[in-house]
């Protein structure tokens, strides 16, 4: 299969494009480990983002009820079709994933699970993950190859240097779990960074109760937008919220949060309590 990827690239005379994050997996073992970690069965609809020439798509199609593969680069489609010609349960869509409505794509609940699998293009990792988390859809599980640092940010705990708005968003919507690391030599061309495969089990119910989800994320962004400032100053300087420093301190006191705390030390529960109290007071 790895050999097949190289063969397909040669056969179709493909020039891989850096700006589209085209680092293709050539290590069969890594492909198999991702598919195994996804626990695919015939009760699953799998959406693969960026199938490339289809090395992972073939493995997915052998196990899943159906695979929908969304690839932006039309030059790859003929090779992808050839690789998947033996499968009747694969649909190939030549589109930018950012323009795809997952809910429409999955077309009702024919399958028990909707799983997203991707060796993601690194130039657009966070926007893709945020889109999948934020839009209304029935995805239960996602597994992604991402840059190692991004995986670290997704699983980071409060107070750690990697903890930020992405950690809070990912941990609000899912339970993230690192699966394994993948070195650059498993790809062509080799990326300049190490990679990690990460699993995101989507929460059926959120871990905290929010009065207003948009407001919660606005507060989180404000708190991390000015990392070096204390929470009081970050919230005071934040335009959407017209509060005096005294009022902000009063709210922090009510929650038992130190007046000099920085946003990066707050847990999701504390962010939830804070945003709920601020929301009530506006
Ligand atoms: N799945 C293949 C593999 O593992 O060898 C290719 C992975 S490569 C890291 C990322 C793939 O995503 C490329 O095929 C690229 O063309 C595609 N891609 C990049 N941006 C995309 C987008 N916005 N929507 C859909 N596919 C995209």
PDB file of C-alpha atoms and ligand atoms in Angstrom:
ATOM      1  CA  UNK A   1       0.000   0.000   0.000  1.00  0.00           C
ATOM      2  CA  UNK A   2       2.808   2.410   0.876  1.00  0.00           C
ATOM      3  CA  UNK A   3       4.457   1.288  -2.317  1.00  0.00           C
ATOM      4  CA  UNK A   4       1.125   1.805  -4.006  1.00  0.00           C
ATOM      5  CA  UNK A   5       1.041   5.447  -2.879  1.00  0.00           C
ATOM      6  CA  UNK A   6       4.433   6.040  -4.471  1.00  0.00           C
ATOM      7  CA  UNK A   7       3.360   4.084  -7.555  1.00  0.00           C
ATOM      8  CA  UNK A   8       0.183   6.163  -7.918  1.00  0.00           C
ATOM      9  CA  UNK A   9       2.128   9.390  -7.574  1.00  0.00           C
ATOM     10  CA  UNK A  10       4.500   8.223 -10.311  1.00  0.00           C
ATOM     11  CA  UNK A  11       1.787   6.824 -12.563  1.00  0.00           C
ATOM     12  CA  UNK A  12      -0.341   9.960 -12.455  1.00  0.00           C
ATOM     13  CA  UNK A  13       2.712  12.206 -12.488  1.00  0.00           C
ATOM     14  CA  UNK A  14       1.503  14.017  -9.391  1.00  0.00           C
ATOM     15  CA  UNK A  15       3.417  16.906  -7.912  1.00  0.00           C
ATOM     16  CA  UNK A  16       2.486  17.105  -4.257  1.00  0.00           C
ATOM     17  CA  UNK A  17       1.546  20.610  -3.175  1.00  0.00           C
ATOM     18  CA  UNK A  18       2.970  21.980   0.040  1.00  0.00           C
ATOM     19  CA  UNK A  19       0.294  24.672   0.328  1.00  0.00           C
ATOM     20  CA  UNK A  20      -2.375  21.939   0.502  1.00  0.00           C
ATOM     21  CA  UNK A  21      -0.502  20.101   3.253  1.00  0.00           C
ATOM     22  CA  UNK A  22       0.150  17.125   0.995  1.00  0.00           C
ATOM     23  CA  UNK A  23       2.388  14.880   3.085  1.00  0.00           C
ATOM     24  CA  UNK A  24       1.240  11.391   2.167  1.00  0.00           C
ATOM     25  CA  UNK A  25       1.621   8.406   4.452  1.00  0.00           C
ATOM     26  CA  UNK A  26       3.892   5.725   3.018  1.00  0.00           C
ATOM     27  CA  UNK A  27       4.110   3.513   6.101  1.00  0.00           C
ATOM     28  CA  UNK A  28       1.482   0.735   5.901  1.00  0.00           C
ATOM     29  CA  UNK A  29       1.860   0.003   9.553  1.00  0.00           C
ATOM     30  CA  UNK A  30       0.885   3.546  10.559  1.00  0.00           C
ATOM     31  CA  UNK A  31      -2.164   3.431   8.277  1.00  0.00           C
ATOM     32  CA  UNK A  32      -3.233   0.123   9.853  1.00  0.00           C
ATOM     33  CA  UNK A  33      -2.702   1.414  13.384  1.00  0.00           C
ATOM     34  CA  UNK A  34      -4.889   4.485  12.710  1.00  0.00           C
ATOM     35  CA  UNK A  35      -7.668   2.372  11.240  1.00  0.00           C
ATOM     36  CA  UNK A  36      -7.430  -0.093  14.148  1.00  0.00           C
ATOM     37  CA  UNK A  37      -7.494   2.729  16.711  1.00  0.00           C
ATOM     38  CA  UNK A  38     -10.678   4.004  15.026  1.00  0.00           C
ATOM     39  CA  UNK A  39     -12.340   0.631  15.713  1.00  0.00           C
ATOM     40  CA  UNK A  40     -14.239   0.725  12.404  1.00  0.00           C
ATOM     41  CA  UNK A  41     -17.147  -1.689  11.906  1.00  0.00           C
ATOM     42  CA  UNK A  42     -19.849  -2.047   9.250  1.00  0.00           C
ATOM     43  CA  UNK A  43     -22.133  -0.044  11.533  1.00  0.00           C
ATOM     44  CA  UNK A  44     -19.989   3.064  10.882  1.00  0.00           C
ATOM     45  CA  UNK A  45     -20.262   5.824   8.364  1.00  0.00           C
ATOM     46  CA  UNK A  46     -16.711   7.120   7.985  1.00  0.00           C
ATOM     47  CA  UNK A  47     -15.940  10.561   6.666  1.00  0.00           C
ATOM     48  CA  UNK A  48     -12.351  10.821   5.556  1.00  0.00           C
ATOM     49  CA  UNK A  49     -10.921  14.299   5.096  1.00  0.00           C
ATOM     50  CA  UNK A  50      -8.151  14.591   2.502  1.00  0.00           C
ATOM     51  CA  UNK A  51      -7.874  10.992   1.263  1.00  0.00           C
ATOM     52  CA  UNK A  52      -5.028  11.905  -1.106  1.00  0.00           C
ATOM     53  CA  UNK A  53      -4.603   8.908  -3.432  1.00  0.00           C
ATOM     54  CA  UNK A  54      -6.523   6.697  -1.003  1.00  0.00           C
ATOM     55  CA  UNK A  55      -4.018   4.598   0.931  1.00  0.00           C
ATOM     56  CA  UNK A  56      -6.065   4.859   4.131  1.00  0.00           C
ATOM     57  CA  UNK A  57      -9.402   4.964   2.294  1.00  0.00           C
ATOM     58  CA  UNK A  58      -8.870   1.382   1.052  1.00  0.00           C
ATOM     59  CA  UNK A  59      -8.369   0.125   4.625  1.00  0.00           C
ATOM     60  CA  UNK A  60     -11.420   2.067   5.795  1.00  0.00           C
ATOM     61  CA  UNK A  61     -13.609   0.791   2.956  1.00  0.00           C
ATOM     62  CA  UNK A  62     -12.761  -2.817   3.871  1.00  0.00           C
ATOM     63  CA  UNK A  63     -14.254  -2.344   7.339  1.00  0.00           C
ATOM     64  CA  UNK A  64     -16.845   0.461   7.264  1.00  0.00           C
ATOM     65  CA  UNK A  65     -20.507   0.440   6.206  1.00  0.00           C
ATOM     66  CA  UNK A  66     -19.765   3.428   4.047  1.00  0.00           C
ATOM     67  CA  UNK A  67     -16.895   5.846   3.456  1.00  0.00           C
ATOM     68  CA  UNK A  68     -17.319   9.389   2.211  1.00  0.00           C
ATOM     69  CA  UNK A  69     -13.949  10.798   1.170  1.00  0.00           C
ATOM     70  CA  UNK A  70     -13.695  14.575   0.768  1.00  0.00           C
ATOM     71  CA  UNK A  71     -10.657  15.717  -1.224  1.00  0.00           C
ATOM     72  CA  UNK A  72     -10.043  19.314  -2.325  1.00  0.00           C
ATOM     73  CA  UNK A  73      -7.456  18.600  -5.042  1.00  0.00           C
ATOM     74  CA  UNK A  74      -9.072  17.510  -8.289  1.00  0.00           C
ATOM     75  CA  UNK A  75      -5.740  16.290  -9.706  1.00  0.00           C
ATOM     76  CA  UNK A  76      -5.844  13.426  -7.166  1.00  0.00           C
ATOM     77  CA  UNK A  77      -9.344  12.220  -8.022  1.00  0.00           C
ATOM     78  CA  UNK A  78      -8.447   9.870 -10.942  1.00  0.00           C
ATOM     79  CA  UNK A  79      -5.820   8.061  -8.819  1.00  0.00           C
ATOM     80  CA  UNK A  80      -8.207   7.927  -5.895  1.00  0.00           C
ATOM     81  CA  UNK A  81     -10.937   6.437  -8.073  1.00  0.00           C
ATOM     82  CA  UNK A  82      -8.585   3.820  -9.464  1.00  0.00           C
ATOM     83  CA  UNK A  83      -7.430   2.792  -5.992  1.00  0.00           C
ATOM     84  CA  UNK A  84     -11.027   2.428  -4.807  1.00  0.00           C
ATOM     85  CA  UNK A  85     -12.572   0.934  -7.929  1.00  0.00           C
ATOM     86  CA  UNK A  86     -13.216  -2.411  -6.196  1.00  0.00           C
ATOM     87  CA  UNK A  87     -15.435  -0.844  -3.509  1.00  0.00           C
ATOM     88  CA  UNK A  88     -19.102   0.016  -3.888  1.00  0.00           C
ATOM     89  CA  UNK A  89     -19.353   1.610  -0.424  1.00  0.00           C
ATOM     90  CA  UNK A  90     -17.134   4.625  -1.146  1.00  0.00           C
ATOM     91  CA  UNK A  91     -18.296   8.050  -2.256  1.00  0.00           C
ATOM     92  CA  UNK A  92     -15.689  10.557  -3.394  1.00  0.00           C
ATOM     93  CA  UNK A  93     -16.453  14.246  -3.078  1.00  0.00           C
ATOM     94  CA  UNK A  94     -14.167  16.787  -4.699  1.00  0.00           C
ATOM     95  CA  UNK A  95     -14.644  19.727  -2.331  1.00  0.00           C
ATOM     96  CA  UNK A  96     -13.029  21.841   0.341  1.00  0.00           C
ATOM     97  CA  UNK A  97     -14.086  20.283   3.664  1.00  0.00           C
ATOM     98  CA  UNK A  98     -14.715  23.798   5.003  1.00  0.00           C
ATOM     99  CA  UNK A  99     -17.576  24.119   2.478  1.00  0.00           C
ATOM    100  CA  UNK A 100     -19.151  20.785   3.342  1.00  0.00           C
ATOM    101  CA  UNK A 101     -22.163  20.475   5.629  1.00  0.00           C
ATOM    102  CA  UNK A 102     -21.514  17.240   7.535  1.00  0.00           C
ATOM    103  CA  UNK A 103     -25.154  16.927   8.542  1.00  0.00           C
ATOM    104  CA  UNK A 104     -26.286  16.974   4.899  1.00  0.00           C
ATOM    105  CA  UNK A 105     -23.461  14.667   3.909  1.00  0.00           C
ATOM    106  CA  UNK A 106     -24.338  12.004   6.451  1.00  0.00           C
ATOM    107  CA  UNK A 107     -27.973  12.100   5.329  1.00  0.00           C
ATOM    108  CA  UNK A 108     -29.839  10.941   8.432  1.00  0.00           C
ATOM    109  CA  UNK A 109     -29.036   8.106  10.762  1.00  0.00           C
ATOM    110  CA  UNK A 110     -28.523   5.063   8.560  1.00  0.00           C
ATOM    111  CA  UNK A 111     -25.474   4.018  10.561  1.00  0.00           C
ATOM    112  CA  UNK A 112     -24.917   3.626  14.297  1.00  0.00           C
ATOM    113  CA  UNK A 113     -21.864   5.878  14.341  1.00  0.00           C
ATOM    114  CA  UNK A 114     -20.448   8.702  12.323  1.00  0.00           C
ATOM    115  CA  UNK A 115     -16.670   8.724  12.541  1.00  0.00           C
ATOM    116  CA  UNK A 116     -14.261  11.214  11.022  1.00  0.00           C
ATOM    117  CA  UNK A 117     -10.805   9.947  10.113  1.00  0.00           C
ATOM    118  CA  UNK A 118      -8.036  12.094   8.683  1.00  0.00           C
ATOM    119  CA  UNK A 119      -4.364  12.567   8.204  1.00  0.00           C
ATOM    120  CA  UNK A 120      -5.052  16.290   8.328  1.00  0.00           C
ATOM    121  CA  UNK A 121      -3.452  18.939   6.147  1.00  0.00           C
ATOM    122  CA  UNK A 122      -1.470  20.866   8.774  1.00  0.00           C
ATOM    123  CA  UNK A 123      -2.089  24.347   7.301  1.00  0.00           C
ATOM    124  CA  UNK A 124      -5.738  24.186   8.299  1.00  0.00           C
ATOM    125  CA  UNK A 125      -5.870  21.749  11.259  1.00  0.00           C
ATOM    126  CA  UNK A 126      -7.499  24.022  13.850  1.00  0.00           C
ATOM    127  CA  UNK A 127     -10.174  25.538  11.549  1.00  0.00           C
ATOM    128  CA  UNK A 128     -11.208  22.028  10.411  1.00  0.00           C
ATOM    129  CA  UNK A 129     -11.397  20.667  13.967  1.00  0.00           C
ATOM    130  CA  UNK A 130     -13.290  23.747  15.215  1.00  0.00           C
ATOM    131  CA  UNK A 131     -15.757  23.514  12.335  1.00  0.00           C
ATOM    132  CA  UNK A 132     -16.465  19.839  13.095  1.00  0.00           C
ATOM    133  CA  UNK A 133     -16.883  20.558  16.809  1.00  0.00           C
ATOM    134  CA  UNK A 134     -19.017  23.679  16.496  1.00  0.00           C
ATOM    135  CA  UNK A 135     -21.424  22.883  13.704  1.00  0.00           C
ATOM    136  CA  UNK A 136     -24.532  20.865  14.451  1.00  0.00           C
ATOM    137  CA  UNK A 137     -23.839  17.276  13.376  1.00  0.00           C
ATOM    138  CA  UNK A 138     -24.029  13.683  14.619  1.00  0.00           C
ATOM    139  CA  UNK A 139     -20.316  12.868  14.674  1.00  0.00           C
ATOM    140  CA  UNK A 140     -19.528  10.482  17.589  1.00  0.00           C
ATOM    141  CA  UNK A 141     -15.822  10.019  17.138  1.00  0.00           C
ATOM    142  CA  UNK A 142     -12.872  11.568  15.345  1.00  0.00           C
ATOM    143  CA  UNK A 143      -9.298  10.415  14.877  1.00  0.00           C
ATOM    144  CA  UNK A 144      -6.703  12.729  13.425  1.00  0.00           C
ATOM    145  CA  UNK A 145      -3.062  12.807  12.547  1.00  0.00           C
ATOM    146  CA  UNK A 146      -1.927  16.259  13.618  1.00  0.00           C
ATOM    147  CA  UNK A 147       1.275  18.084  14.371  1.00  0.00           C
ATOM    148  CA  UNK A 148       2.599  16.825  17.732  1.00  0.00           C
ATOM    149  CA  UNK A 149       2.347  20.301  19.325  1.00  0.00           C
ATOM    150  CA  UNK A 150      -1.313  20.597  18.323  1.00  0.00           C
ATOM    151  CA  UNK A 151      -2.090  17.235  19.973  1.00  0.00           C
ATOM    152  CA  UNK A 152      -0.322  18.480  23.108  1.00  0.00           C
ATOM    153  CA  UNK A 153      -2.500  21.611  23.107  1.00  0.00           C
ATOM    154  CA  UNK A 154      -5.663  19.531  22.726  1.00  0.00           C
ATOM    155  CA  UNK A 155      -4.958  17.370  25.801  1.00  0.00           C
ATOM    156  CA  UNK A 156      -3.259  20.042  27.959  1.00  0.00           C
ATOM    157  CA  UNK A 157      -4.460  20.543  31.539  1.00  0.00           C
ATOM    158  CA  UNK A 158      -5.006  23.948  33.205  1.00  0.00           C
ATOM    159  CA  UNK A 159      -1.800  25.696  34.201  1.00  0.00           C
ATOM    160  CA  UNK A 160       0.350  23.860  31.623  1.00  0.00           C
ATOM    161  CA  UNK A 161       2.094  25.925  28.977  1.00  0.00           C
ATOM    162  CA  UNK A 162       0.148  24.313  26.114  1.00  0.00           C
ATOM    163  CA  UNK A 163      -3.250  24.962  27.726  1.00  0.00           C
ATOM    164  CA  UNK A 164      -5.255  27.460  25.671  1.00  0.00           C
ATOM    165  CA  UNK A 165      -8.530  28.178  23.894  1.00  0.00           C
ATOM    166  CA  UNK A 166      -8.091  25.040  21.729  1.00  0.00           C
ATOM    167  CA  UNK A 167      -7.707  22.845  24.857  1.00  0.00           C
ATOM    168  CA  UNK A 168     -10.891  24.264  26.359  1.00  0.00           C
ATOM    169  CA  UNK A 169     -12.884  23.856  23.126  1.00  0.00           C
ATOM    170  CA  UNK A 170     -11.677  20.301  22.456  1.00  0.00           C
ATOM    171  CA  UNK A 171     -12.218  19.247  26.083  1.00  0.00           C
ATOM    172  CA  UNK A 172     -15.660  20.876  26.207  1.00  0.00           C
ATOM    173  CA  UNK A 173     -16.884  18.920  23.174  1.00  0.00           C
ATOM    174  CA  UNK A 174     -14.848  15.711  23.473  1.00  0.00           C
ATOM    175  CA  UNK A 175     -12.599  13.479  25.534  1.00  0.00           C
ATOM    176  CA  UNK A 176      -9.258  13.684  23.735  1.00  0.00           C
ATOM    177  CA  UNK A 177      -6.759  10.854  23.982  1.00  0.00           C
ATOM    178  CA  UNK A 178      -3.338  10.642  22.353  1.00  0.00           C
ATOM    179  CA  UNK A 179      -2.902   7.350  20.484  1.00  0.00           C
ATOM    180  CA  UNK A 180       0.706   7.320  19.207  1.00  0.00           C
ATOM    181  CA  UNK A 181       3.452   9.474  17.699  1.00  0.00           C
ATOM    182  CA  UNK A 182       4.520   9.271  14.056  1.00  0.00           C
ATOM    183  CA  UNK A 183       7.990  10.375  12.894  1.00  0.00           C
ATOM    184  CA  UNK A 184       8.540  12.411   9.681  1.00  0.00           C
ATOM    185  CA  UNK A 185      10.032   9.476   7.720  1.00  0.00           C
ATOM    186  CA  UNK A 186       6.599   7.811   7.507  1.00  0.00           C
ATOM    187  CA  UNK A 187       5.497  10.457   4.959  1.00  0.00           C
ATOM    188  CA  UNK A 188       6.453  11.745   1.536  1.00  0.00           C
ATOM    189  CA  UNK A 189       7.554  14.444   1.414  1.00  0.00           C
ATOM    190  CA  UNK A 190       8.698  14.373   5.025  1.00  0.00           C
ATOM    191  CA  UNK A 191       7.086  17.120   7.126  1.00  0.00           C
ATOM    192  CA  UNK A 192       9.388  19.326   9.184  1.00  0.00           C
ATOM    193  CA  UNK A 193       7.536  18.415  12.386  1.00  0.00           C
ATOM    194  CA  UNK A 194       6.694  15.318  14.414  1.00  0.00           C
ATOM    195  CA  UNK A 195       3.122  14.076  14.278  1.00  0.00           C
ATOM    196  CA  UNK A 196       0.696  12.482  16.725  1.00  0.00           C
ATOM    197  CA  UNK A 197      -2.470  10.498  16.176  1.00  0.00           C
ATOM    198  CA  UNK A 198      -5.201  11.711  18.510  1.00  0.00           C
ATOM    199  CA  UNK A 199      -8.652  10.301  19.236  1.00  0.00           C
ATOM    200  CA  UNK A 200     -11.557  12.572  20.142  1.00  0.00           C
ATOM    201  CA  UNK A 201     -14.561  10.824  21.704  1.00  0.00           C
ATOM    202  CA  UNK A 202     -17.419  13.291  21.296  1.00  0.00           C
ATOM    203  CA  UNK A 203     -19.296  13.974  24.568  1.00  0.00           C
ATOM    204  CA  UNK A 204     -22.985  13.131  24.496  1.00  0.00           C
ATOM    205  CA  UNK A 205     -23.564  15.729  27.171  1.00  0.00           C
ATOM    206  CA  UNK A 206     -21.169  18.594  27.797  1.00  0.00           C
ATOM    207  CA  UNK A 207     -19.046  18.389  30.974  1.00  0.00           C
ATOM    208  CA  UNK A 208     -20.363  21.759  32.257  1.00  0.00           C
ATOM    209  CA  UNK A 209     -23.676  23.645  32.126  1.00  0.00           C
ATOM    210  CA  UNK A 210     -23.512  26.923  30.252  1.00  0.00           C
ATOM    211  CA  UNK A 211     -26.054  29.733  30.187  1.00  0.00           C
ATOM    212  CA  UNK A 212     -24.752  30.832  26.795  1.00  0.00           C
ATOM    213  CA  UNK A 213     -22.205  28.812  24.847  1.00  0.00           C
ATOM    214  CA  UNK A 214     -21.101  31.668  22.571  1.00  0.00           C
ATOM    215  CA  UNK A 215     -20.534  33.902  25.571  1.00  0.00           C
ATOM    216  CA  UNK A 216     -18.514  31.150  27.310  1.00  0.00           C
ATOM    217  CA  UNK A 217     -16.179  30.869  24.311  1.00  0.00           C
ATOM    218  CA  UNK A 218     -15.921  34.649  24.018  1.00  0.00           C
ATOM    219  CA  UNK A 219     -14.763  34.796  27.652  1.00  0.00           C
ATOM    220  CA  UNK A 220     -12.294  31.943  27.045  1.00  0.00           C
ATOM    221  CA  UNK A 221     -10.868  33.717  23.983  1.00  0.00           C
ATOM    222  CA  UNK A 222     -10.604  36.990  25.885  1.00  0.00           C
ATOM    223  CA  UNK A 223      -8.794  35.253  28.754  1.00  0.00           C
ATOM    224  CA  UNK A 224      -6.252  33.581  26.459  1.00  0.00           C
ATOM    225  CA  UNK A 225      -6.037  36.453  23.972  1.00  0.00           C
ATOM    226  CA  UNK A 226      -3.906  38.330  26.449  1.00  0.00           C
ATOM    227  CA  UNK A 227      -2.053  35.502  28.115  1.00  0.00           C
ATOM    228  CA  UNK A 228       0.429  37.638  29.981  1.00  0.00           C
ATOM    229  CA  UNK A 229      -2.266  39.713  31.617  1.00  0.00           C
ATOM    230  CA  UNK A 230      -4.141  38.744  34.760  1.00  0.00           C
ATOM    231  CA  UNK A 231      -7.700  37.587  34.205  1.00  0.00           C
ATOM    232  CA  UNK A 232      -8.993  40.859  35.682  1.00  0.00           C
ATOM    233  CA  UNK A 233      -7.031  42.924  33.153  1.00  0.00           C
ATOM    234  CA  UNK A 234      -7.825  40.628  30.223  1.00  0.00           C
ATOM    235  CA  UNK A 235     -11.552  40.830  30.948  1.00  0.00           C
ATOM    236  CA  UNK A 236     -11.393  44.550  31.718  1.00  0.00           C
ATOM    237  CA  UNK A 237      -9.737  45.280  28.349  1.00  0.00           C
ATOM    238  CA  UNK A 238     -12.160  43.082  26.513  1.00  0.00           C
ATOM    239  CA  UNK A 239     -14.620  45.296  24.648  1.00  0.00           C
ATOM    240  CA  UNK A 240     -17.710  43.086  24.695  1.00  0.00           C
ATOM    241  CA  UNK A 241     -17.798  43.223  28.470  1.00  0.00           C
ATOM    242  CA  UNK A 242     -18.287  46.583  30.117  1.00  0.00           C
ATOM    243  CA  UNK A 243     -17.269  45.959  33.696  1.00  0.00           C
ATOM    244  CA  UNK A 244     -15.084  47.866  36.109  1.00  0.00           C
ATOM    245  CA  UNK A 245     -12.078  46.074  37.572  1.00  0.00           C
ATOM    246  CA  UNK A 246     -13.816  46.122  40.948  1.00  0.00           C
ATOM    247  CA  UNK A 247     -16.877  44.380  39.513  1.00  0.00           C
ATOM    248  CA  UNK A 248     -14.688  41.730  37.865  1.00  0.00           C
ATOM    249  CA  UNK A 249     -12.752  41.190  41.116  1.00  0.00           C
ATOM    250  CA  UNK A 250     -16.039  40.847  42.996  1.00  0.00           C
ATOM    251  CA  UNK A 251     -17.167  38.090  40.613  1.00  0.00           C
ATOM    252  CA  UNK A 252     -13.819  36.276  40.927  1.00  0.00           C
ATOM    253  CA  UNK A 253     -14.110  36.499  44.724  1.00  0.00           C
ATOM    254  CA  UNK A 254     -17.555  34.976  44.632  1.00  0.00           C
ATOM    255  CA  UNK A 255     -16.088  32.031  42.720  1.00  0.00           C
ATOM    256  CA  UNK A 256     -13.083  31.681  45.008  1.00  0.00           C
ATOM    257  CA  UNK A 257     -10.686  32.532  42.159  1.00  0.00           C
ATOM    258  CA  UNK A 258      -7.565  34.511  43.100  1.00  0.00           C
ATOM    259  CA  UNK A 259      -7.762  38.148  41.931  1.00  0.00           C
ATOM    260  CA  UNK A 260      -4.289  37.849  40.431  1.00  0.00           C
ATOM    261  CA  UNK A 261      -5.001  34.605  38.568  1.00  0.00           C
ATOM    262  CA  UNK A 262      -4.245  34.324  34.871  1.00  0.00           C
ATOM    263  CA  UNK A 263      -6.763  32.772  32.505  1.00  0.00           C
ATOM    264  CA  UNK A 264      -4.461  29.855  31.766  1.00  0.00           C
ATOM    265  CA  UNK A 265      -4.905  28.487  35.307  1.00  0.00           C
ATOM    266  CA  UNK A 266      -8.705  28.165  35.096  1.00  0.00           C
ATOM    267  CA  UNK A 267     -10.337  24.776  34.599  1.00  0.00           C
ATOM    268  CA  UNK A 268     -13.258  24.372  32.200  1.00  0.00           C
ATOM    269  CA  UNK A 269     -15.590  24.279  35.215  1.00  0.00           C
ATOM    270  CA  UNK A 270     -14.179  27.576  36.490  1.00  0.00           C
ATOM    271  CA  UNK A 271     -14.515  29.150  33.026  1.00  0.00           C
ATOM    272  CA  UNK A 272     -18.114  27.924  32.954  1.00  0.00           C
ATOM    273  CA  UNK A 273     -18.924  29.377  36.390  1.00  0.00           C
ATOM    274  CA  UNK A 274     -17.209  32.636  35.507  1.00  0.00           C
ATOM    275  CA  UNK A 275     -18.949  33.041  32.166  1.00  0.00           C
ATOM    276  CA  UNK A 276     -22.338  32.154  33.701  1.00  0.00           C
ATOM    277  CA  UNK A 277     -21.933  34.805  36.425  1.00  0.00           C
ATOM    278  CA  UNK A 278     -20.711  37.424  33.945  1.00  0.00           C
ATOM    279  CA  UNK A 279     -23.547  36.557  31.574  1.00  0.00           C
ATOM    280  CA  UNK A 280     -26.129  37.003  34.352  1.00  0.00           C
ATOM    281  CA  UNK A 281     -24.695  40.405  35.170  1.00  0.00           C
ATOM    282  CA  UNK A 282     -24.770  41.925  31.675  1.00  0.00           C
TER     283      UNK A 282
HETATM  284  N1  LIG B   1      -4.841  10.748   3.411  1.00  0.00           N
HETATM  285  C1  LIG B   1      -3.651  10.857   2.625  1.00  0.00           C
HETATM  286  C2  LIG B   1      -2.529  10.112   3.292  1.00  0.00           C
HETATM  287  O1  LIG B   1      -2.647   9.887   4.505  1.00  0.00           O
HETATM  288  O2  LIG B   1      -1.544   9.779   2.649  1.00  0.00           O
HETATM  289  C3  LIG B   1      -3.260  12.337   2.394  1.00  0.00           C
HETATM  290  C4  LIG B   1      -3.058  13.153   3.629  1.00  0.00           C
HETATM  291  S1  LIG B   1      -2.357  14.761   3.336  1.00  0.00           S
HETATM  292  C5  LIG B   1      -1.596  15.091   4.904  1.00  0.00           C
HETATM  293  C6  LIG B   1      -3.746  15.873   3.387  1.00  0.00           C
HETATM  294  C7  LIG B   1      -4.745  15.748   2.262  1.00  0.00           C
HETATM  295  O3  LIG B   1      -5.790  16.702   2.471  1.00  0.00           O
HETATM  296  C8  LIG B   1      -4.220  16.021   0.870  1.00  0.00           C
HETATM  297  O4  LIG B   1      -4.680  15.031   0.006  1.00  0.00           O
HETATM  298  C9  LIG B   1      -4.815  17.389   0.496  1.00  0.00           C
HETATM  299  O5  LIG B   1      -4.980  17.579  -0.894  1.00  0.00           O
HETATM  300  C10 LIG B   1      -6.118  17.341   1.244  1.00  0.00           C
HETATM  301  N2  LIG B   1      -6.689  18.659   1.592  1.00  0.00           N
HETATM  302  C11 LIG B   1      -6.015  19.797   1.885  1.00  0.00           C
HETATM  303  N3  LIG B   1      -6.872  20.781   2.205  1.00  0.00           N
HETATM  304  C12 LIG B   1      -8.117  20.263   2.142  1.00  0.00           C
HETATM  305  C13 LIG B   1      -9.419  20.785   2.355  1.00  0.00           C
HETATM  306  N4  LIG B   1      -9.581  22.074   2.729  1.00  0.00           N
HETATM  307  N5  LIG B   1     -10.492  19.975   2.164  1.00  0.00           N
HETATM  308  C14 LIG B   1     -10.316  18.674   1.794  1.00  0.00           C
HETATM  309  N6  LIG B   1      -9.101  18.120   1.575  1.00  0.00           N
HETATM  310  C15 LIG B   1      -8.011  18.898   1.748  1.00  0.00           C
END
